[in-house]
Amino acid sequence: MGGGATRAVGRTIPGPSVNMERAQAGGVSAGQAAAMALQNISERGEKLSATVDATENLRNSAMNLSQRTGKLVEKLEKKKWYNF
């Protein structure tokens, strides 16, 4: 099989499961648990929106850099190395 063992890279981020564990340990009612779940869903939506925005900004920056790099390459290709 030729390959080494795969290595997982990651880290645990405390999130809704931590809150749910606290709720279960504290004897929270079903209504309170539902409210906590809705809050967690709302927070996740906000984080996803922020991630989408950051991704869009990164995409735009990458496209801008690509265009600027292309223009610079064209300029340098036209420039003669022996012209001082």
Coordinates of N, CA and C in Angstrom, one line a residue:
M1 N 0.8 -1.2 0.0 CA 0.0 0.0 0.0 C 0.8 1.2 0.0
G2 N 2.0 1.3 0.1 CA 2.9 2.4 -0.2 C 2.9 3.7 0.5
G3 N 1.9 4.0 1.3 CA 1.9 5.4 1.9 C 2.0 5.3 3.4
G4 N 2.4 6.4 4.0 CA 2.5 6.4 5.4 C 1.1 6.7 6.0
A5 N 1.0 6.7 7.3 CA -0.2 6.9 7.9 C -0.7 8.4 7.7
T6 N -1.9 8.5 7.4 CA -2.4 9.9 7.2 C -2.5 10.6 8.6
R7 N -2.3 11.9 8.5 CA -2.3 12.6 9.8 C -3.4 13.7 9.7
A8 N -4.2 13.7 10.7 CA -5.3 14.6 10.7 C -4.8 15.9 11.3
V9 N -5.2 17.0 10.7 CA -4.8 18.3 11.3 C -6.1 19.0 11.6
G10 N -6.2 19.4 12.8 CA -7.4 20.2 13.2 C -7.4 20.5 14.7
R11 N -8.3 21.3 15.1 CA -8.4 21.6 16.5 C -9.9 21.7 16.8
T12 N -10.1 21.5 18.1 CA -11.5 21.6 18.6 C -11.9 23.0 18.9
I13 N -13.0 23.5 18.4 CA -13.4 24.8 18.7 C -14.7 24.7 19.5
P14 N -14.6 25.2 20.8 CA -15.8 25.1 21.6 C -17.0 25.8 20.9
G15 N -18.1 25.1 20.9 CA -19.3 25.6 20.2 C -20.5 25.2 20.9
P16 N -21.6 25.0 20.0 CA -22.9 24.6 20.6 C -22.9 23.3 21.4
S17 N -22.0 22.4 21.1 CA -22.0 21.1 21.8 C -21.7 21.4 23.3
V18 N -20.8 22.3 23.5 CA -20.4 22.7 24.9 C -21.6 23.3 25.6
N19 N -22.3 24.1 24.9 CA -23.5 24.7 25.6 C -24.6 23.6 25.9
M20 N -24.7 22.7 24.9 CA -25.7 21.6 25.1 C -25.3 20.7 26.3
E21 N -24.0 20.5 26.4 CA -23.5 19.7 27.6 C -23.8 20.4 28.9
R22 N -23.6 21.7 28.9 CA -23.9 22.4 30.1 C -25.4 22.4 30.4
A23 N -26.2 22.5 29.3 CA -27.7 22.5 29.5 C -28.1 21.1 30.1
Q24 N -27.6 20.0 29.6 CA -27.9 18.7 30.1 C -27.5 18.5 31.5
A25 N -26.3 19.0 31.9 CA -25.8 18.9 33.2 C -26.6 19.8 34.2
G26 N -27.2 20.9 33.7 CA -27.9 21.8 34.6 C -29.4 21.5 34.6
G27 N -29.9 20.5 34.0 CA -31.3 20.3 34.0 C -32.1 21.3 33.4
V28 N -31.8 21.7 32.1 CA -32.6 22.7 31.4 C -33.8 22.1 30.8
S29 N -34.9 22.9 30.8 CA -36.1 22.4 30.2 C -36.0 22.4 28.7
A30 N -37.0 21.7 28.1 CA -37.1 21.5 26.6 C -37.2 22.9 26.0
G31 N -38.0 23.8 26.5 CA -38.1 25.1 25.9 C -36.8 25.9 26.0
Q32 N -36.1 25.8 27.1 CA -34.8 26.5 27.2 C -33.8 25.9 26.2
A33 N -33.8 24.6 26.1 CA -32.9 23.9 25.2 C -33.2 24.3 23.7
A34 N -34.5 24.4 23.4 CA -34.9 24.9 22.0 C -34.4 26.3 21.8
A35 N -34.6 27.1 22.8 CA -34.1 28.5 22.7 C -32.6 28.6 22.5
M36 N -31.9 27.8 23.2 CA -30.5 27.7 23.0 C -30.1 27.2 21.7
A37 N -30.8 26.2 21.2 CA -30.5 25.7 19.8 C -30.8 26.8 18.8
L38 N -31.9 27.5 18.9 CA -32.1 28.6 18.0 C -31.1 29.7 18.0
Q39 N -30.6 30.0 19.2 CA -29.5 31.0 19.3 C -28.2 30.5 18.7
N40 N -28.0 29.2 18.8 CA -26.8 28.6 18.2 C -26.9 28.6 16.7
I41 N -28.1 28.3 16.2 CA -28.3 28.4 14.7 C -28.1 29.8 14.2
S42 N -28.6 30.8 15.0 CA -28.4 32.2 14.6 C -27.0 32.5 14.5
E43 N -26.2 32.2 15.6 CA -24.8 32.5 15.6 C -24.1 31.8 14.5
R44 N -24.4 30.6 14.2 CA -23.8 29.9 13.0 C -24.1 30.6 11.7
G45 N -25.3 31.0 11.5 CA -25.6 31.8 10.3 C -24.8 33.1 10.2
E46 N -24.6 33.8 11.3 CA -23.8 35.0 11.3 C -22.3 34.6 10.9
K47 N -21.8 33.6 11.5 CA -20.4 33.2 11.2 C -20.3 32.8 9.7
L48 N -21.3 32.0 9.2 CA -21.3 31.6 7.8 C -21.3 32.9 6.9
S49 N -22.1 33.9 7.3 CA -22.2 35.1 6.5 C -20.9 35.8 6.5
A50 N -20.2 35.9 7.6 CA -18.9 36.5 7.7 C -17.9 35.8 6.9
T51 N -18.0 34.4 6.9 CA -17.0 33.6 6.1 C -17.3 33.9 4.6
V52 N -18.5 34.0 4.2 CA -18.8 34.2 2.8 C -18.3 35.6 2.4
D53 N -18.5 36.6 3.2 CA -18.0 37.9 2.9 C -16.5 37.9 2.8
A54 N -15.8 37.3 3.8 CA -14.3 37.2 3.7 C -13.8 36.5 2.5
T55 N -14.5 35.4 2.1 CA -14.2 34.7 0.9 C -14.3 35.5 -0.3
E56 N -15.4 36.3 -0.4 CA -15.7 37.2 -1.5 C -14.6 38.3 -1.6
N57 N -14.2 38.8 -0.5 CA -13.1 39.8 -0.5 C -11.8 39.2 -0.9
L58 N -11.5 38.0 -0.5 CA -10.3 37.3 -0.9 C -10.3 37.0 -2.4
R59 N -11.4 36.6 -2.9 CA -11.5 36.4 -4.3 C -11.3 37.6 -5.1
N60 N -11.9 38.7 -4.7 CA -11.7 40.0 -5.4 C -10.3 40.5 -5.3
S61 N -9.6 40.3 -4.2 CA -8.2 40.7 -4.1 C -7.3 39.8 -5.0
A62 N -7.6 38.5 -5.0 CA -6.9 37.6 -5.9 C -7.0 38.0 -7.3
M63 N -8.2 38.3 -7.8 CA -8.4 38.7 -9.2 C -7.7 40.0 -9.5
N64 N -7.7 41.0 -8.5 CA -7.1 42.3 -8.7 C -5.5 42.0 -8.8
L65 N -5.0 41.2 -8.0 CA -3.6 40.9 -8.0 C -3.2 40.2 -9.3
S66 N -4.1 39.3 -9.8 CA -3.8 38.6 -11.0 C -3.8 39.6 -12.2
Q67 N -4.7 40.5 -12.2 CA -4.7 41.5 -13.3 C -3.5 42.4 -13.3
R68 N -3.1 42.9 -12.1 CA -2.0 43.7 -11.9 C -0.7 43.0 -12.3
T69 N -0.6 41.7 -11.9 CA 0.6 40.9 -12.3 C 0.7 40.7 -13.8
G70 N -0.5 40.5 -14.4 CA -0.5 40.3 -15.9 C 0.0 41.6 -16.6
K71 N -0.4 42.7 -16.1 CA 0.0 44.0 -16.7 C 1.5 44.2 -16.5
L72 N 2.0 43.9 -15.3 CA 3.4 44.0 -15.1 C 4.2 43.1 -15.9
V73 N 3.8 41.9 -16.1 CA 4.5 40.9 -17.0 C 4.5 41.5 -18.4
E74 N 3.4 42.0 -18.9 CA 3.4 42.6 -20.3 C 4.4 43.7 -20.4
K75 N 4.4 44.6 -19.4 CA 5.3 45.8 -19.4 C 6.7 45.3 -19.4
L76 N 7.1 44.3 -18.6 CA 8.4 43.9 -18.6 C 8.8 43.1 -19.8
E77 N 7.9 42.4 -20.4 CA 8.2 41.7 -21.7 C 8.5 42.7 -22.8
K78 N 7.9 43.8 -22.8 CA 8.1 44.8 -23.9 C 9.4 45.6 -23.6
K79 N 9.8 45.7 -22.4 CA 11.0 46.4 -22.1 C 12.2 45.7 -22.5
K80 N 13.1 46.3 -23.1 CA 14.4 45.7 -23.6 C 15.4 45.8 -22.4
W81 N 16.0 44.7 -22.2 CA 16.9 44.6 -21.0 C 18.2 45.5 -21.2
Y82 N 18.5 45.8 -22.4 CA 19.7 46.6 -22.7 C 19.5 48.1 -22.7
N83 N 18.2 48.6 -22.6 CA 17.9 50.0 -22.6 C 18.1 50.5 -21.1
F84 N 19.0 51.4 -21.0 CA 19.2 51.9 -19.6 C 18.6 53.2 -19.5

